[in-house]
Coordinates of C-alpha atoms in Angstrom, one line a residue:
M463 CA 73.7 47.7 79.9
T464 CA 72.7 50.7 82.0
L465 CA 70.8 50.5 85.3
L466 CA 67.5 52.1 84.4
T467 CA 66.1 54.2 87.2
T468 CA 63.6 57.1 87.5
D469 CA 66.7 59.3 88.2
L470 CA 68.1 58.5 84.7
I471 CA 64.8 59.2 83.0
E472 CA 64.5 62.5 84.9
D473 CA 68.1 63.5 84.0
V474 CA 67.6 62.7 80.3
D475 CA 64.2 64.5 80.2
A476 CA 65.6 67.6 82.0
S477 CA 68.8 67.9 80.0
I478 CA 67.0 67.7 76.7
K479 CA 64.2 70.0 77.6
H480 CA 66.8 72.5 78.8
R481 CA 67.9 72.8 75.1
F482 CA 64.4 72.4 73.6
V483 CA 62.5 75.1 71.8
Y484 CA 59.0 74.1 70.8
T485 CA 58.4 74.7 67.1
P486 CA 55.1 73.6 65.7
D487 CA 55.1 71.7 62.4
P488 CA 52.5 73.6 60.3
G489 CA 52.9 71.3 57.3
Q490 CA 52.5 68.2 59.5
R491 CA 55.5 66.5 57.8
D492 CA 56.6 64.8 61.0
K493 CA 59.6 62.6 60.5
W494 CA 60.1 61.5 64.2
R495 CA 63.8 62.4 64.1
S496 CA 66.2 62.2 67.0
S497 CA 68.6 65.0 67.6
A498 CA 70.4 63.1 70.5
K499 CA 73.7 62.6 68.5
K500 CA 73.7 66.3 67.4
M501 CA 73.3 67.3 71.0
R502 CA 76.2 65.1 72.1
K503 CA 78.5 66.6 69.4
D504 CA 77.5 70.3 69.9
E505 CA 76.9 71.6 73.4
D506 CA 75.3 74.7 72.0
F507 CA 72.8 72.9 69.8
Q508 CA 69.2 73.8 70.5
L509 CA 66.5 71.3 69.6
Q510 CA 63.9 73.2 67.6
D511 CA 61.1 70.6 67.0
D512 CA 57.6 69.6 68.1
C513 CA 56.4 67.0 70.5
D514 CA 57.5 64.0 68.5
G515 CA 61.0 65.3 68.0
L516 CA 61.3 65.8 71.8
A517 CA 60.0 62.3 72.6
Q518 CA 62.1 60.7 69.9
T519 CA 65.3 62.5 71.1
C520 CA 64.7 61.5 74.8
L521 CA 64.1 57.9 73.8
H522 CA 67.2 57.8 71.6
E523 CA 69.4 59.4 74.3
L524 CA 68.2 56.7 76.7
H525 CA 69.1 54.1 74.1
L526 CA 72.6 55.7 73.7
R527 CA 73.0 55.5 77.4
G528 CA 72.4 51.7 77.2
V529 CA 68.7 51.2 77.6
P530 CA 67.5 48.5 75.2
K531 CA 65.1 49.5 72.5
T532 CA 62.7 46.9 73.7
D533 CA 62.1 48.9 76.9
L534 CA 61.4 52.2 75.0
Y535 CA 58.1 53.1 73.5
R536 CA 56.5 55.9 71.4
A537 CA 53.0 56.7 72.5
V538 CA 50.4 58.7 70.7
V539 CA 48.1 60.3 73.3
I540 CA 45.0 62.3 73.6
S541 CA 45.9 65.5 75.4
P542 CA 43.9 66.6 78.5
N543 CA 40.6 68.0 77.4
G544 CA 41.1 66.6 73.9
H545 CA 39.1 64.1 72.0
V546 CA 41.4 62.9 69.3
P547 CA 45.0 61.7 69.3
D548 CA 47.1 64.9 69.0
H549 CA 50.4 64.5 70.9
M550 CA 53.3 62.2 71.2
I551 CA 55.4 61.2 74.3
G552 CA 57.9 58.6 75.1
L553 CA 57.4 55.7 77.6
V554 CA 60.1 53.7 79.4
S555 CA 59.6 50.3 81.0
I556 CA 61.2 50.0 84.4
N557 CA 60.7 46.7 86.2
G558 CA 57.2 46.3 84.5
E559 CA 56.1 49.9 85.2
L560 CA 55.8 52.5 82.5
W561 CA 57.1 56.0 83.0
S562 CA 56.7 59.0 80.6
V563 CA 59.7 60.9 79.1
G564 CA 59.9 63.7 76.6
D565 CA 56.4 65.2 77.3
T566 CA 56.2 68.8 76.4
F567 CA 53.4 69.2 79.0
G568 CA 55.0 67.7 82.0
K569 CA 57.9 66.0 83.9
P570 CA 58.4 62.2 83.8
A571 CA 55.6 60.4 85.6
K572 CA 54.4 56.9 86.2
V573 CA 51.6 55.6 83.9
Q574 CA 48.5 54.9 85.8
G575 CA 46.2 52.6 83.9
R576 CA 46.1 54.2 80.4
R577 CA 46.8 57.8 81.7
V578 CA 49.9 59.9 82.4
N579 CA 50.2 63.6 83.0
G580 CA 46.5 64.0 82.1
H581 CA 47.0 62.3 78.7
K582 CA 45.1 59.2 77.7
I583 CA 47.3 56.7 75.9
F584 CA 45.8 56.0 72.5
Q585 CA 48.5 53.8 70.7
T586 CA 52.0 52.6 71.5
A587 CA 54.8 51.0 69.6
R588 CA 58.2 49.8 70.8
L589 CA 61.1 51.9 69.6
S590 CA 62.5 48.7 68.1
E591 CA 59.3 48.4 65.9
G592 CA 60.2 51.4 63.8
T593 CA 57.5 53.9 63.0
R594 CA 54.6 51.6 62.3
F595 CA 52.0 54.1 63.6
R596 CA 49.0 55.0 61.5
T597 CA 49.2 58.6 60.3
W598 CA 48.0 60.4 63.4
M599 CA 48.9 64.0 62.9
K600 CA 46.0 64.7 60.6
K601 CA 42.6 65.3 62.1
L602 CA 41.4 62.0 63.3
T603 CA 38.2 60.7 64.8
L604 CA 38.0 58.0 67.3
A605 CA 35.5 56.2 65.1
A606 CA 37.9 56.0 62.2
Y607 CA 40.9 55.0 64.4
P608 CA 39.8 52.7 67.2
S609 CA 42.2 52.7 70.2
R610 CA 44.9 50.1 70.0
L611 CA 47.8 49.3 72.2
T612 CA 50.7 47.0 71.3
N613 CA 50.5 43.6 72.9
S614 CA 53.9 44.2 74.4
V615 CA 52.6 46.9 76.8
N616 CA 50.3 45.6 79.6
M617 CA 47.8 48.5 80.1
E618 CA 45.2 46.4 81.9
L619 CA 42.5 46.8 79.2
R620 CA 39.2 45.5 80.4
T621 CA 35.7 45.5 78.8
S622 CA 33.3 47.3 81.1
A623 CA 30.0 45.8 82.3
A624 CA 28.2 48.2 80.0
G625 CA 30.4 47.1 77.1
V626 CA 29.7 43.4 77.8
H627 CA 26.0 44.2 77.9
A628 CA 26.2 46.1 74.5
I629 CA 28.1 43.2 72.9
K630 CA 25.4 40.7 74.1
Q631 CA 22.6 42.9 72.8
D632 CA 24.3 43.2 69.3
E633 CA 25.5 39.6 69.0
Q634 CA 23.4 36.4 68.8
F635 CA 24.1 32.7 69.1
V636 CA 24.1 30.7 65.8
P637 CA 24.7 27.0 66.3
R638 CA 26.6 26.6 63.0
A639 CA 29.6 28.1 61.3
Y640 CA 28.7 31.1 59.1
D641 CA 30.1 33.9 56.9
D642 CA 30.2 37.1 59.0
A643 CA 29.3 39.0 55.8
Q644 CA 26.3 36.9 55.1
P645 CA 25.2 35.3 58.5
W646 CA 21.7 34.5 57.2
K647 CA 23.0 31.9 54.7

C-alpha cells in the first residue's frame, strides 16, 4: 500500500503529461484504455490519445503504484463555458478529499463542491466499477441525461430553496396509495 499524497498525484500527472500528445478521437470510439504499462516498458513511448486516455492512464499508474481502485474515480465533466458533458478527468480520494488527476486543461487540484479546474462534475464512477458510464461522447443534452454522481463520492448535493418550492408546486398530497402512472384512479 502506497502512502497517497498530493505530491504523488502531482508526480504521476506531470510524468504522464510530459509524454502526452493530445490526439482527438474524431470517430468517438473511446475505449478508455490505459497506456501506463507501455510507458513503464518503453521510456520513449509517447501517449497519443484524448482526455479519457490521459485520465485512464494516470489512474492506472496510481493503481500500479499501490493506490487501491476504490480510491480512484473516472469523472465525466462539463468543461468551463460548456453546457453538456464533454470531457473526462480522473479523481483521487485522499483522506476524504477529492483531487483531480489527468486533466488536459490543468494541474491536479482539490475538488470544491462539484467543481475542479473550472469543470462541473457531471458523473463519477469508481475505477473498480469498470466502465459503467452512459455513452457521453455523443452530443448530449442535460434534459436527456440528468446529472448523477455515484453514492460512493460525497459531493454535498443539496436541493436549493427554489428547487424545494418547485417540487412543492408540482406535487400534491394524496392520502392513499396510488399508481404514479394513473394517480387519479
